[in-house]
mmCIF file of C-alpha atoms and ligand atoms in Angstrom:
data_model
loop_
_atom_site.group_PDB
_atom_site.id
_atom_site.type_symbol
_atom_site.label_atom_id
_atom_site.label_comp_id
_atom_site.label_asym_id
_atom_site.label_seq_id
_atom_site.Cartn_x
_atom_site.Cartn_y
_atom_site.Cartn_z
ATOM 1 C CA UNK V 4 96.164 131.720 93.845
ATOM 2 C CA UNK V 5 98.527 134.427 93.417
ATOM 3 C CA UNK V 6 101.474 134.474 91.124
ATOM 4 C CA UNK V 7 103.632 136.967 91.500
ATOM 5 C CA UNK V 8 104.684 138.496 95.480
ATOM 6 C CA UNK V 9 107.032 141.008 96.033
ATOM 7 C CA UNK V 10 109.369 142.188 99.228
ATOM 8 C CA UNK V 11 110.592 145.745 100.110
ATOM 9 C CA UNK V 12 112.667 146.955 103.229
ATOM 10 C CA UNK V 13 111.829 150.170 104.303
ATOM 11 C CA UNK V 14 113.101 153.111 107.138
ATOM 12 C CA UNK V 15 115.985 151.926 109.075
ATOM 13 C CA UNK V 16 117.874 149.191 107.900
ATOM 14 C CA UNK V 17 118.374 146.180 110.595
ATOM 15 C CA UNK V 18 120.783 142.645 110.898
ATOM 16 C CA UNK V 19 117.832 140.076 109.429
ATOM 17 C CA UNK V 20 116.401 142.111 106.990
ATOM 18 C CA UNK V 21 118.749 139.740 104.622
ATOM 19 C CA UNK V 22 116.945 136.653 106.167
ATOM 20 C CA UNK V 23 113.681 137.702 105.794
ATOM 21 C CA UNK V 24 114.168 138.662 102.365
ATOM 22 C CA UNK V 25 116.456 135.205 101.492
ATOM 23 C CA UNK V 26 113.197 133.148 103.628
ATOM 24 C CA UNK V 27 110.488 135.062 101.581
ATOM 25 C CA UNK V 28 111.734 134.219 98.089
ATOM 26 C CA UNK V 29 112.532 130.636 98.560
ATOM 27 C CA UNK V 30 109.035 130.439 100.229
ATOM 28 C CA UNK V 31 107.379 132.071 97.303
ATOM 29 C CA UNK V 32 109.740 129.921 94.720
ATOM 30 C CA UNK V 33 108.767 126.941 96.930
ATOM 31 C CA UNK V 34 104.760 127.373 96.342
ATOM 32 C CA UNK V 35 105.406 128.164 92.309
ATOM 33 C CA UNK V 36 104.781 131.988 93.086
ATOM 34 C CA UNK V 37 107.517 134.371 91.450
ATOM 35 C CA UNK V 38 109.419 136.278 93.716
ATOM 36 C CA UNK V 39 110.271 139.928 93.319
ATOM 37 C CA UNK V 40 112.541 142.113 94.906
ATOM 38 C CA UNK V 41 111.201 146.303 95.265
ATOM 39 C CA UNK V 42 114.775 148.531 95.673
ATOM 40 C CA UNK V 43 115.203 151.418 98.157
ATOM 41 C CA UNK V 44 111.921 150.872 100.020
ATOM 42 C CA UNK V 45 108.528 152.756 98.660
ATOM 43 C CA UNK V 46 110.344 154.782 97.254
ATOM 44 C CA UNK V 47 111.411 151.572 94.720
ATOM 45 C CA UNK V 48 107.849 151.118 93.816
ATOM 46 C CA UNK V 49 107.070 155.066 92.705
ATOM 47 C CA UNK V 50 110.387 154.779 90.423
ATOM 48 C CA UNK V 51 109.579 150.995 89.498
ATOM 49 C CA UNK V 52 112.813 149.690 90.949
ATOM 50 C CA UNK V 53 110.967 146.202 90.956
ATOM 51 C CA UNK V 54 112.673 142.858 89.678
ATOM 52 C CA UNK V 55 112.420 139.400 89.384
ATOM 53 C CA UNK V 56 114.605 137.188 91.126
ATOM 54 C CA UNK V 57 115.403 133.450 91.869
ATOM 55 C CA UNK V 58 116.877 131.061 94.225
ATOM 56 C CA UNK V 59 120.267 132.136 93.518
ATOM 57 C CA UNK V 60 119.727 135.480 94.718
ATOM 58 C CA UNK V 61 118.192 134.925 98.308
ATOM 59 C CA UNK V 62 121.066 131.953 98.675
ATOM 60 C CA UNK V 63 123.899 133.292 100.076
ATOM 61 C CA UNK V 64 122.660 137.034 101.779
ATOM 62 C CA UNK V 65 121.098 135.090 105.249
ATOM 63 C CA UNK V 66 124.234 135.923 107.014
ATOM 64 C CA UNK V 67 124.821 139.683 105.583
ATOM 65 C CA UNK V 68 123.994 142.545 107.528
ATOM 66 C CA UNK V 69 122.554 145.824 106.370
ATOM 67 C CA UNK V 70 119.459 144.919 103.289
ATOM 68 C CA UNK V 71 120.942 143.666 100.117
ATOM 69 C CA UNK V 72 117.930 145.523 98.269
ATOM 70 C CA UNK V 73 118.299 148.974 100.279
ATOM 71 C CA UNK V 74 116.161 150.814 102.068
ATOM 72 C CA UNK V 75 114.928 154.636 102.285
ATOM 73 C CA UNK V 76 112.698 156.795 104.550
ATOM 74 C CA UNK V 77 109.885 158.345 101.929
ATOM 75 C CA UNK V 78 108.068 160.442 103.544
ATOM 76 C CA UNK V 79 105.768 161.336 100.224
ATOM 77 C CA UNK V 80 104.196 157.707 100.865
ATOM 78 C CA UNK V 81 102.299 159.458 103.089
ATOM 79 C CA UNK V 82 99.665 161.037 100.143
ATOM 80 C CA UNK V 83 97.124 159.181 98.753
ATOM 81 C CA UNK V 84 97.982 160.251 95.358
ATOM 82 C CA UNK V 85 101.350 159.085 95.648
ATOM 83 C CA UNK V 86 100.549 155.702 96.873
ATOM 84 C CA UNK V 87 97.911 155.145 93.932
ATOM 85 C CA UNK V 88 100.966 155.528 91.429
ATOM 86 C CA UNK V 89 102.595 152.656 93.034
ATOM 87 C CA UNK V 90 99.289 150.350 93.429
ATOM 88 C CA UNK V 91 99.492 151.465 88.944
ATOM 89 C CA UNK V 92 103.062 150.245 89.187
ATOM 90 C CA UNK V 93 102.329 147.024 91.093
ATOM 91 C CA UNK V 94 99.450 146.270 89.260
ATOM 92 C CA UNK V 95 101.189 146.927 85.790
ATOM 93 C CA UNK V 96 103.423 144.305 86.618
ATOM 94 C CA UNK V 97 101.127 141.748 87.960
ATOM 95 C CA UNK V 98 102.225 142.041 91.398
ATOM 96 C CA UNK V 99 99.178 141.307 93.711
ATOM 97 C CA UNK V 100 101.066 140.905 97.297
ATOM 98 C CA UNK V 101 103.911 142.540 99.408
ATOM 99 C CA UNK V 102 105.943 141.660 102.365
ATOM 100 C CA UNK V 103 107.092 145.005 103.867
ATOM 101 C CA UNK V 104 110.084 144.582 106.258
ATOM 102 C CA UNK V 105 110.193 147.788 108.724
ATOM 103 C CA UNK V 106 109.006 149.627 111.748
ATOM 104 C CA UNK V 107 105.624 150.781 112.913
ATOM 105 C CA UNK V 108 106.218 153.541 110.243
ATOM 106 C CA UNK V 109 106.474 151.158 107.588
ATOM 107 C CA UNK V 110 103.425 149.081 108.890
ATOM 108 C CA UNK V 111 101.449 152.476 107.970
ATOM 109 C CA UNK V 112 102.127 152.700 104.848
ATOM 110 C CA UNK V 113 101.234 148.904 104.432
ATOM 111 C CA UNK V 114 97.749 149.200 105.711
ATOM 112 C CA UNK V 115 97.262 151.791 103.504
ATOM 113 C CA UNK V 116 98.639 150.136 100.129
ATOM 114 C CA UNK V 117 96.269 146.895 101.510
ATOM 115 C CA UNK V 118 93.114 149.595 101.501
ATOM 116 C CA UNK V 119 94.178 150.348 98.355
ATOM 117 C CA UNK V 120 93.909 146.411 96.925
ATOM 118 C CA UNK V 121 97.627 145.415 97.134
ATOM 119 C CA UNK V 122 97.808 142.779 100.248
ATOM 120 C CA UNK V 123 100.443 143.462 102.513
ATOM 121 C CA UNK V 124 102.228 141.662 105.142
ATOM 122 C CA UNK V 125 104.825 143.811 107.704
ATOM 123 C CA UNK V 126 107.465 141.960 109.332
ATOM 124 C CA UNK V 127 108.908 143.524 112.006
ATOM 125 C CA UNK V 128 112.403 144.969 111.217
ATOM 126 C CA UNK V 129 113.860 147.356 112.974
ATOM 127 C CA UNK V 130 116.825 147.357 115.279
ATOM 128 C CA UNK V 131 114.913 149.674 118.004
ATOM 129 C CA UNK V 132 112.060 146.900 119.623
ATOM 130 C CA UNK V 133 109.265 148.889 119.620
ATOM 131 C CA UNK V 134 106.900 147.170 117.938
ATOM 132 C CA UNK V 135 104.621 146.824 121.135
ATOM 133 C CA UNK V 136 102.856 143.609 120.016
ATOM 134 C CA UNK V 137 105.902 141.826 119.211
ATOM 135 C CA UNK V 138 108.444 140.416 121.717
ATOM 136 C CA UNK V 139 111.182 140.862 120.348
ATOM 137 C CA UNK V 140 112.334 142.690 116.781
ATOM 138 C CA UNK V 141 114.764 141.222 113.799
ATOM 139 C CA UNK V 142 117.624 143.421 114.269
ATOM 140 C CA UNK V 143 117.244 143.724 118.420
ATOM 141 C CA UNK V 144 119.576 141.024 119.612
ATOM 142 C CA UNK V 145 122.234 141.565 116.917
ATOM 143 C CA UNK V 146 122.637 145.193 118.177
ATOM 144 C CA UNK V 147 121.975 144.083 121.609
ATOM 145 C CA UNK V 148 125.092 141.915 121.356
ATOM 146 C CA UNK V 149 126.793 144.963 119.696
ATOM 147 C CA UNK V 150 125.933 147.156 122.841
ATOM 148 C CA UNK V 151 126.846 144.438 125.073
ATOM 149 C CA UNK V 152 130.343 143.959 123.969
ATOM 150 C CA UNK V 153 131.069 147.737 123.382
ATOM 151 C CA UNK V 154 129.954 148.354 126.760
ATOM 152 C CA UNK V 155 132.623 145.320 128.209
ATOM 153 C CA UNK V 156 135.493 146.623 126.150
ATOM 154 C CA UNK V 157 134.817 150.344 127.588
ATOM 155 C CA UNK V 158 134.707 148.789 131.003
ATOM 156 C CA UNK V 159 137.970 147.128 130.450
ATOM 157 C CA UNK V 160 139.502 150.533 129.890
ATOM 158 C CA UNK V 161 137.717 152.327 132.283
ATOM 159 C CA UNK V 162 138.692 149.743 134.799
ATOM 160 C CA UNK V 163 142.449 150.160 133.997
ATOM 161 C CA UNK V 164 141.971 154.195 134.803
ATOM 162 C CA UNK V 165 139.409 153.670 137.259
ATOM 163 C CA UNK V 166 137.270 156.252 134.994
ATOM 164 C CA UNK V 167 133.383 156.923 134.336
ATOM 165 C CA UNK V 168 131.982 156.813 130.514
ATOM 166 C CA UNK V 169 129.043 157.812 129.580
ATOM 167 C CA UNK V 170 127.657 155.556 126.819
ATOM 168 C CA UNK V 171 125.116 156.663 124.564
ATOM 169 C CA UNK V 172 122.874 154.136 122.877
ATOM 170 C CA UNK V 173 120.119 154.051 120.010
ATOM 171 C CA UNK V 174 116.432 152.970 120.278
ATOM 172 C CA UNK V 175 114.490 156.108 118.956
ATOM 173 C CA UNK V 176 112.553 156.799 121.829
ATOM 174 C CA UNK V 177 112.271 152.910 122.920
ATOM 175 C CA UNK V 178 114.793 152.238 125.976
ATOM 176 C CA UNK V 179 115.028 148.289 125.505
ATOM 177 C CA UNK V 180 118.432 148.589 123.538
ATOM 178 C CA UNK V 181 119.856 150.573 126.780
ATOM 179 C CA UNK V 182 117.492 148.682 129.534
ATOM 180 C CA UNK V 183 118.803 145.036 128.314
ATOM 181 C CA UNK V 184 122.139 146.127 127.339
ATOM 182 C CA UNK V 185 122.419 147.924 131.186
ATOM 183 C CA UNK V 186 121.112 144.483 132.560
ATOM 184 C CA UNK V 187 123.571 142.462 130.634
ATOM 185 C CA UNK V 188 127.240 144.416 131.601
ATOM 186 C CA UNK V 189 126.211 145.961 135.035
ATOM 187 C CA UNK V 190 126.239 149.428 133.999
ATOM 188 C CA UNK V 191 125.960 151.556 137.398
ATOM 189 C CA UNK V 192 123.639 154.254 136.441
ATOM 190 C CA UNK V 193 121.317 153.834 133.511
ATOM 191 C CA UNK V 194 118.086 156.488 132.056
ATOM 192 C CA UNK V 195 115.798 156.539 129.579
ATOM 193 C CA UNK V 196 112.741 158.228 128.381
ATOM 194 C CA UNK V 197 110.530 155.452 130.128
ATOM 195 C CA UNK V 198 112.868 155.840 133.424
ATOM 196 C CA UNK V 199 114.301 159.080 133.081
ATOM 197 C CA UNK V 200 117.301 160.690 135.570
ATOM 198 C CA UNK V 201 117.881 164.331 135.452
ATOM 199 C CA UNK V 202 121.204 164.971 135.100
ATOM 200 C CA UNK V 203 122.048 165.942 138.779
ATOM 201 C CA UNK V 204 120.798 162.875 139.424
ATOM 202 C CA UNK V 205 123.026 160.920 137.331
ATOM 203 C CA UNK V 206 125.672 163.032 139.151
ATOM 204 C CA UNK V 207 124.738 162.237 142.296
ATOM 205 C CA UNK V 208 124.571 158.867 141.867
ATOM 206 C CA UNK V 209 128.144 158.547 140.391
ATOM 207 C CA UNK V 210 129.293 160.595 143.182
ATOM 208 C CA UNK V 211 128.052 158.327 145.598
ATOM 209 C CA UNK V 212 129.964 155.844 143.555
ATOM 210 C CA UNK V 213 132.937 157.126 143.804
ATOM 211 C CA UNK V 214 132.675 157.728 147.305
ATOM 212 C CA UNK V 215 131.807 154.057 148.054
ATOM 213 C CA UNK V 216 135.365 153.473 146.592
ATOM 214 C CA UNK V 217 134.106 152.024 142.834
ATOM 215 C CA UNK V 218 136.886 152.020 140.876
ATOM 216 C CA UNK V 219 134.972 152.266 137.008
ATOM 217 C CA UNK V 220 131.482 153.399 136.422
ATOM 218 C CA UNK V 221 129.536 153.222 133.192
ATOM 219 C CA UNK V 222 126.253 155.265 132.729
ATOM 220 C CA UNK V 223 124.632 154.153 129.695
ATOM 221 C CA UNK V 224 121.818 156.429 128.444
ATOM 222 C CA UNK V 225 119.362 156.437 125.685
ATOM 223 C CA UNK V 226 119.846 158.465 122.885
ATOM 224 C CA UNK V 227 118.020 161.964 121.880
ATOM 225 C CA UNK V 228 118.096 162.869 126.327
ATOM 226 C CA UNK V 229 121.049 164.422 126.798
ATOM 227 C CA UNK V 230 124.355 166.162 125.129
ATOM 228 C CA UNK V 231 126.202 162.937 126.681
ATOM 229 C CA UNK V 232 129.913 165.048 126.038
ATOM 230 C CA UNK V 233 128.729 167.850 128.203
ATOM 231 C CA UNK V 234 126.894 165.173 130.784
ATOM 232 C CA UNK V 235 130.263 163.832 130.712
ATOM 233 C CA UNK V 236 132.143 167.137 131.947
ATOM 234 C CA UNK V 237 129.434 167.574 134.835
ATOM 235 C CA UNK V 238 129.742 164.051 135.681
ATOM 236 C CA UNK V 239 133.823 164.794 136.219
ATOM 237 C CA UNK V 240 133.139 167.783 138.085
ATOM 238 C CA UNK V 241 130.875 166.698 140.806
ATOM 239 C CA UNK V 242 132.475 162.933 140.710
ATOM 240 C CA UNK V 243 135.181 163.658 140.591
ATOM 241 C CA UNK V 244 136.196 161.029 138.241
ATOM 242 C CA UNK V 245 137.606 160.978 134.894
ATOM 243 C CA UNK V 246 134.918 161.167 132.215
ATOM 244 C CA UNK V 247 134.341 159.962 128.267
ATOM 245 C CA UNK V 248 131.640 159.705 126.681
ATOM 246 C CA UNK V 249 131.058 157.163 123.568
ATOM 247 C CA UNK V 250 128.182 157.547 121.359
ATOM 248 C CA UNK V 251 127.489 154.450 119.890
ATOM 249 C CA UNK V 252 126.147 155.609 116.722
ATOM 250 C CA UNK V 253 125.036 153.295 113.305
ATOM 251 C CA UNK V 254 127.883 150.646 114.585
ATOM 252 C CA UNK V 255 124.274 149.194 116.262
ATOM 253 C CA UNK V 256 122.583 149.067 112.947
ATOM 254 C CA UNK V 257 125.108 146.681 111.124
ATOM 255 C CA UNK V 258 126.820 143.415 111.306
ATOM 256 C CA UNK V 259 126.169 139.635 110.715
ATOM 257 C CA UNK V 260 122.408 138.761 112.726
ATOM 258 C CA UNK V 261 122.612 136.598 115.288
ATOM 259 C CA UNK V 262 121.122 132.917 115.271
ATOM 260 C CA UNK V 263 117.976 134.342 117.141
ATOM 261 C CA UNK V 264 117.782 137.401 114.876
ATOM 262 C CA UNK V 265 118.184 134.643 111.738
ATOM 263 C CA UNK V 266 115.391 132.397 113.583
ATOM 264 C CA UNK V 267 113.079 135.102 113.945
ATOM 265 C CA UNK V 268 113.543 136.658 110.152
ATOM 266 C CA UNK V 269 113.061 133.625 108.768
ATOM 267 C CA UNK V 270 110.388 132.222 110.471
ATOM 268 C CA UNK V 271 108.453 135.336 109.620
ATOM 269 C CA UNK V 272 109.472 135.365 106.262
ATOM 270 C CA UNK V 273 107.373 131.985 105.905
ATOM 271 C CA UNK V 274 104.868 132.943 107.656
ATOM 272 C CA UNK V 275 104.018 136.174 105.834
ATOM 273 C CA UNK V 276 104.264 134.108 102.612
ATOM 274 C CA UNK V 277 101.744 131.647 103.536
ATOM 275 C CA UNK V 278 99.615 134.418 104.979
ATOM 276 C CA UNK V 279 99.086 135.962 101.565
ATOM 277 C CA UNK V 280 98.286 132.853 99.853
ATOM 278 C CA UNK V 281 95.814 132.747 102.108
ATOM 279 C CA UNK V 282 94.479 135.599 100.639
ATOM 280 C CA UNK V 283 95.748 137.927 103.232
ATOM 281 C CA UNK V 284 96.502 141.172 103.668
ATOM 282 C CA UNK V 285 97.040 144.289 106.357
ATOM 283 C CA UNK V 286 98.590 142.159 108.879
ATOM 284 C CA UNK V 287 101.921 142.419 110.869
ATOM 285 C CA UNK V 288 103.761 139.195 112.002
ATOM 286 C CA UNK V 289 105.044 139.200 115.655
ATOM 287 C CA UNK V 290 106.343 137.102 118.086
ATOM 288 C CA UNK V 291 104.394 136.788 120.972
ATOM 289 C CA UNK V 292 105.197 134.011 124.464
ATOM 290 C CA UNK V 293 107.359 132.635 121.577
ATOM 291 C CA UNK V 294 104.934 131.880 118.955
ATOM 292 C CA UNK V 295 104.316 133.381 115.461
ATOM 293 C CA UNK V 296 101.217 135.768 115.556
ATOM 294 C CA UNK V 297 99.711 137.346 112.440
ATOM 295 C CA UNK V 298 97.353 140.429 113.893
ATOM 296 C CA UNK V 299 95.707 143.542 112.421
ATOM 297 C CA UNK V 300 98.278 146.240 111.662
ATOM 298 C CA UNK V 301 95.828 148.615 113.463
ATOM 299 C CA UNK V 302 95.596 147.358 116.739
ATOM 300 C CA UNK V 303 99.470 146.798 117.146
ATOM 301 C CA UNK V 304 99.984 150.650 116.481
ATOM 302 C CA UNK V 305 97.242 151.593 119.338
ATOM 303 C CA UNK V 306 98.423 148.570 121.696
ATOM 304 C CA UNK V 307 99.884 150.567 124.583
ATOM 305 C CA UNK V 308 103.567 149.611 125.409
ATOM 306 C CA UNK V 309 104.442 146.934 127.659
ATOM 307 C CA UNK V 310 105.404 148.483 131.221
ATOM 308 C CA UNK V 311 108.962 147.219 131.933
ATOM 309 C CA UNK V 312 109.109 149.340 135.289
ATOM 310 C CA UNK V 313 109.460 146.771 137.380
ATOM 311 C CA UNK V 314 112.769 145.172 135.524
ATOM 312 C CA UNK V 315 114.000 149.147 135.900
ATOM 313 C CA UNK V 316 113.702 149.481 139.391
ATOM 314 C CA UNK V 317 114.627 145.833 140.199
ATOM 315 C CA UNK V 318 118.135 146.528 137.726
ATOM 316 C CA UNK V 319 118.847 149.671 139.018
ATOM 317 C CA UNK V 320 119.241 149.105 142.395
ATOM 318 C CA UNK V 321 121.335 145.902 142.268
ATOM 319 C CA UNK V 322 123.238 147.734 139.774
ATOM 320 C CA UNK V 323 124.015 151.023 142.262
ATOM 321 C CA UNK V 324 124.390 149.154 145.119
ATOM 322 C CA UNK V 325 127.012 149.455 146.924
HETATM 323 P P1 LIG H 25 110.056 152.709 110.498
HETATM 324 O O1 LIG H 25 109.333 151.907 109.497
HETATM 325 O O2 LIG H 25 111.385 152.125 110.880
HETATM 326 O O3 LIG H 25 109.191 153.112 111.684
HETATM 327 P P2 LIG H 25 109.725 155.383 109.410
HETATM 328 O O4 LIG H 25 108.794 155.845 110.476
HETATM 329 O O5 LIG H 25 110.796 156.313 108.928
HETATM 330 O O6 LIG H 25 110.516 154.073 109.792
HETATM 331 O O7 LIG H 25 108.822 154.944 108.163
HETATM 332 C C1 LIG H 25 109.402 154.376 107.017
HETATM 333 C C2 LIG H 25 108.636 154.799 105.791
HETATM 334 O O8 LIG H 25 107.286 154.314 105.868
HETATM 335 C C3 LIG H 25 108.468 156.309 105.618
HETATM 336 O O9 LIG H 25 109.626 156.933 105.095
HETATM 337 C C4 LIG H 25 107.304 156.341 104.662
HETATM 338 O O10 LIG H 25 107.727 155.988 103.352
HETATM 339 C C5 LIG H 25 106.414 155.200 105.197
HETATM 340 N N1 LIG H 25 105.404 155.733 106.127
HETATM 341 C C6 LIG H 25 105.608 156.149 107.395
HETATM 342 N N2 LIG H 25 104.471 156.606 107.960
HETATM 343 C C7 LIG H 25 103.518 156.497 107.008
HETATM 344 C C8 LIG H 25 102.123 156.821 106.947
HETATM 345 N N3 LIG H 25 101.490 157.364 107.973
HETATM 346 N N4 LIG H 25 101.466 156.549 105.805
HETATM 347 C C9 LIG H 25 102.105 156.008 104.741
HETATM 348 N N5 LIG H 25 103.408 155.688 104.724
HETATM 349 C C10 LIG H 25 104.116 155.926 105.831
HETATM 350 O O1 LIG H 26 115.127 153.178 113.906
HETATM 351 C C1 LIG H 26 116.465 152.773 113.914
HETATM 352 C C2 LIG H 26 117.379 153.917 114.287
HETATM 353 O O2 LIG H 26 118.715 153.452 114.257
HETATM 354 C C3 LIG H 26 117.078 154.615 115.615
HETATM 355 O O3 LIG H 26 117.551 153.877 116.719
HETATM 356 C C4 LIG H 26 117.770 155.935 115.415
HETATM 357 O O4 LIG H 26 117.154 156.939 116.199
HETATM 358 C C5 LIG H 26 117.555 156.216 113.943
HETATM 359 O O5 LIG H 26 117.271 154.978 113.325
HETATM 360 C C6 LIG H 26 118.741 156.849 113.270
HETATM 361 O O6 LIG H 26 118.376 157.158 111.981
HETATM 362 P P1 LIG H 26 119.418 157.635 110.858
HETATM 363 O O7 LIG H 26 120.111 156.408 110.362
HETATM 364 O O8 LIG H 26 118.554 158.280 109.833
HETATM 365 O O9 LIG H 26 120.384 158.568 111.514
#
């Protein structure tokens, strides 16, 4: 039986990383395993940034955004040579087991710490959803919700002017953040990389907005496509509507999880645990038809990516119709 587990949060930080961490202590602490905490991601475990911690510590951060224990991108975990130092470090300490909470990038680095004898479980944290085996992500409904009500409160003001905004929105090449939020406020004209408008057609399709009388438009698009101030300016001169555009920006990344974002991390957070008593290691946990799966970090990052084209085409034309 193992004795001693520890828990790192690594590349972007997402709402539930705090719950995860808060569900994987008490879990340990609940089985008589000590529970340690590894600061700033991989990076924490080259520069031993590892301590012990108890119940007190994972009491009172489930409803805290952001990850009490930090998190860095590090790209030097990539070399073997660097990773061996921190299997030393681990191993030095007595650490046999790790839950890494991140993204697919993350997950990489996990599989290849677990080669290296140090099981690892990845949860999937990341604000972006797109880990492809798992339904959903901790961190994707809290900045869902964040989308979602930015997007109503430009609409209120765009209403009052009877302008167009476009509103830019994360997801790092994934377009669920812009897809769901589009589906949830009505947002006329939506594109992403997976159902990409050029922009004259974003223009024309405003245009035939305004012509049909609409009095606001919003055209929310995914980040890293366009320059969404000068999209803007073209937008006004063919539409001829007043245009703004809003980037979103790291407003998605922080705030108090929701209940399903708490309910996922948590969950999770168990589950990893009792995974590496088992004696487990190079696994991801996912939620799949709205069960807990543990599967082989390699075949979620070859899994191709759900196709969501039919909810696109299905959203977009209710949502231009006029
Ligand atoms: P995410 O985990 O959100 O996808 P990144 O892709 O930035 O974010 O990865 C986070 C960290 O995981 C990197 O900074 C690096 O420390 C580690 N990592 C990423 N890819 C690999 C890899 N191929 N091998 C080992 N470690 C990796
Ligand atoms: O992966 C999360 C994410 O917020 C992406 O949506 C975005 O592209 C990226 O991280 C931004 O990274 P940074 O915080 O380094 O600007």
């Amino acid at each position: 039986m193992i004795k001693k587990i520890g828990v790192l949060t690594s590349g972007g930080d997402a709402p539930g990383m705090n719950a995860a961490i808060s569900a994987v202590v008490k879990s340990a602490i609940s089985k008589g395993i000590e529970p340690y905490v590894v600061r700033e991601g991989y990076k924490g475990l080259i520069n031993k940034w590892i301590e012990k911690v108890d119940l007190s510590f994972a009491s009172d951060i489930i409803a805290r955004g952001g990850t009490v224990i930090g998190s860095a991108r590090f790209p030097e975990f990539k070399e073997e040579s660097v990773r061996k130092v921190a299997v030393e470090n681990l191993k030095e300490m007595g650490i046999e087991a790790l839950v890494v909470i991140g993204g697919d990038g993350s997950y990489q680095g996990a599989e290849k710490l677990t080669n290296l004898g140090i099981n690892c479980i990845g949860l999937p944290g990341t604000i972006d959803n797109d880990i492809v085996s798992s339904d959903y992500t901790i961190g994707f409904d809290t900045a869902l919700n964040t989308v979602v009500r930015s997007i109503d409160q430009i609409r209120d003001t765009m209403q009052s002017h009877s302008r167009c905004c476009v509103v830019e929105i994360m997801g790092n090449g994934c377009g669920d953040l812009t897809l769901y939020g589009s589906i949830a406020t009505g947002a006329e004209v939506f594109s992403t990389k997976e159902s990409f408008l050029t922009e004259d057609q974003i223009c024309e399709q405003v245009t035939m907005l305004a012509k049909a009388g609409r009095r606001s438009v919003i055209v929310a698009v995914a980040e890293q496509l366009y320059d969404s101030h000068a999209l803007a300016k073209k937008i006004e001169k063919a539409s001829g509507y007043v245009t703004r555009a809003t980037v979103l920006g790291h407003i998605q990344r922080g705030g108090s999880p929701t209940a399903m974002d708490r309910y996922l991390a948590i969950n999770a957070g168990i589950f990893a645990v009792e995974k590496l008593v088992e004696g487990k290691g190079g696994l991801y946990i996912g939620m799949s038809e709205n069960k807990l799966v543990a599967r082989d970090i390699n075949s979620t990052l070859n899994m191709p990516k759900p196709d969501k084209t039919e909810e696109y085409e299905k959203t977009k034309k209710i949502n231009l119709s006029i």
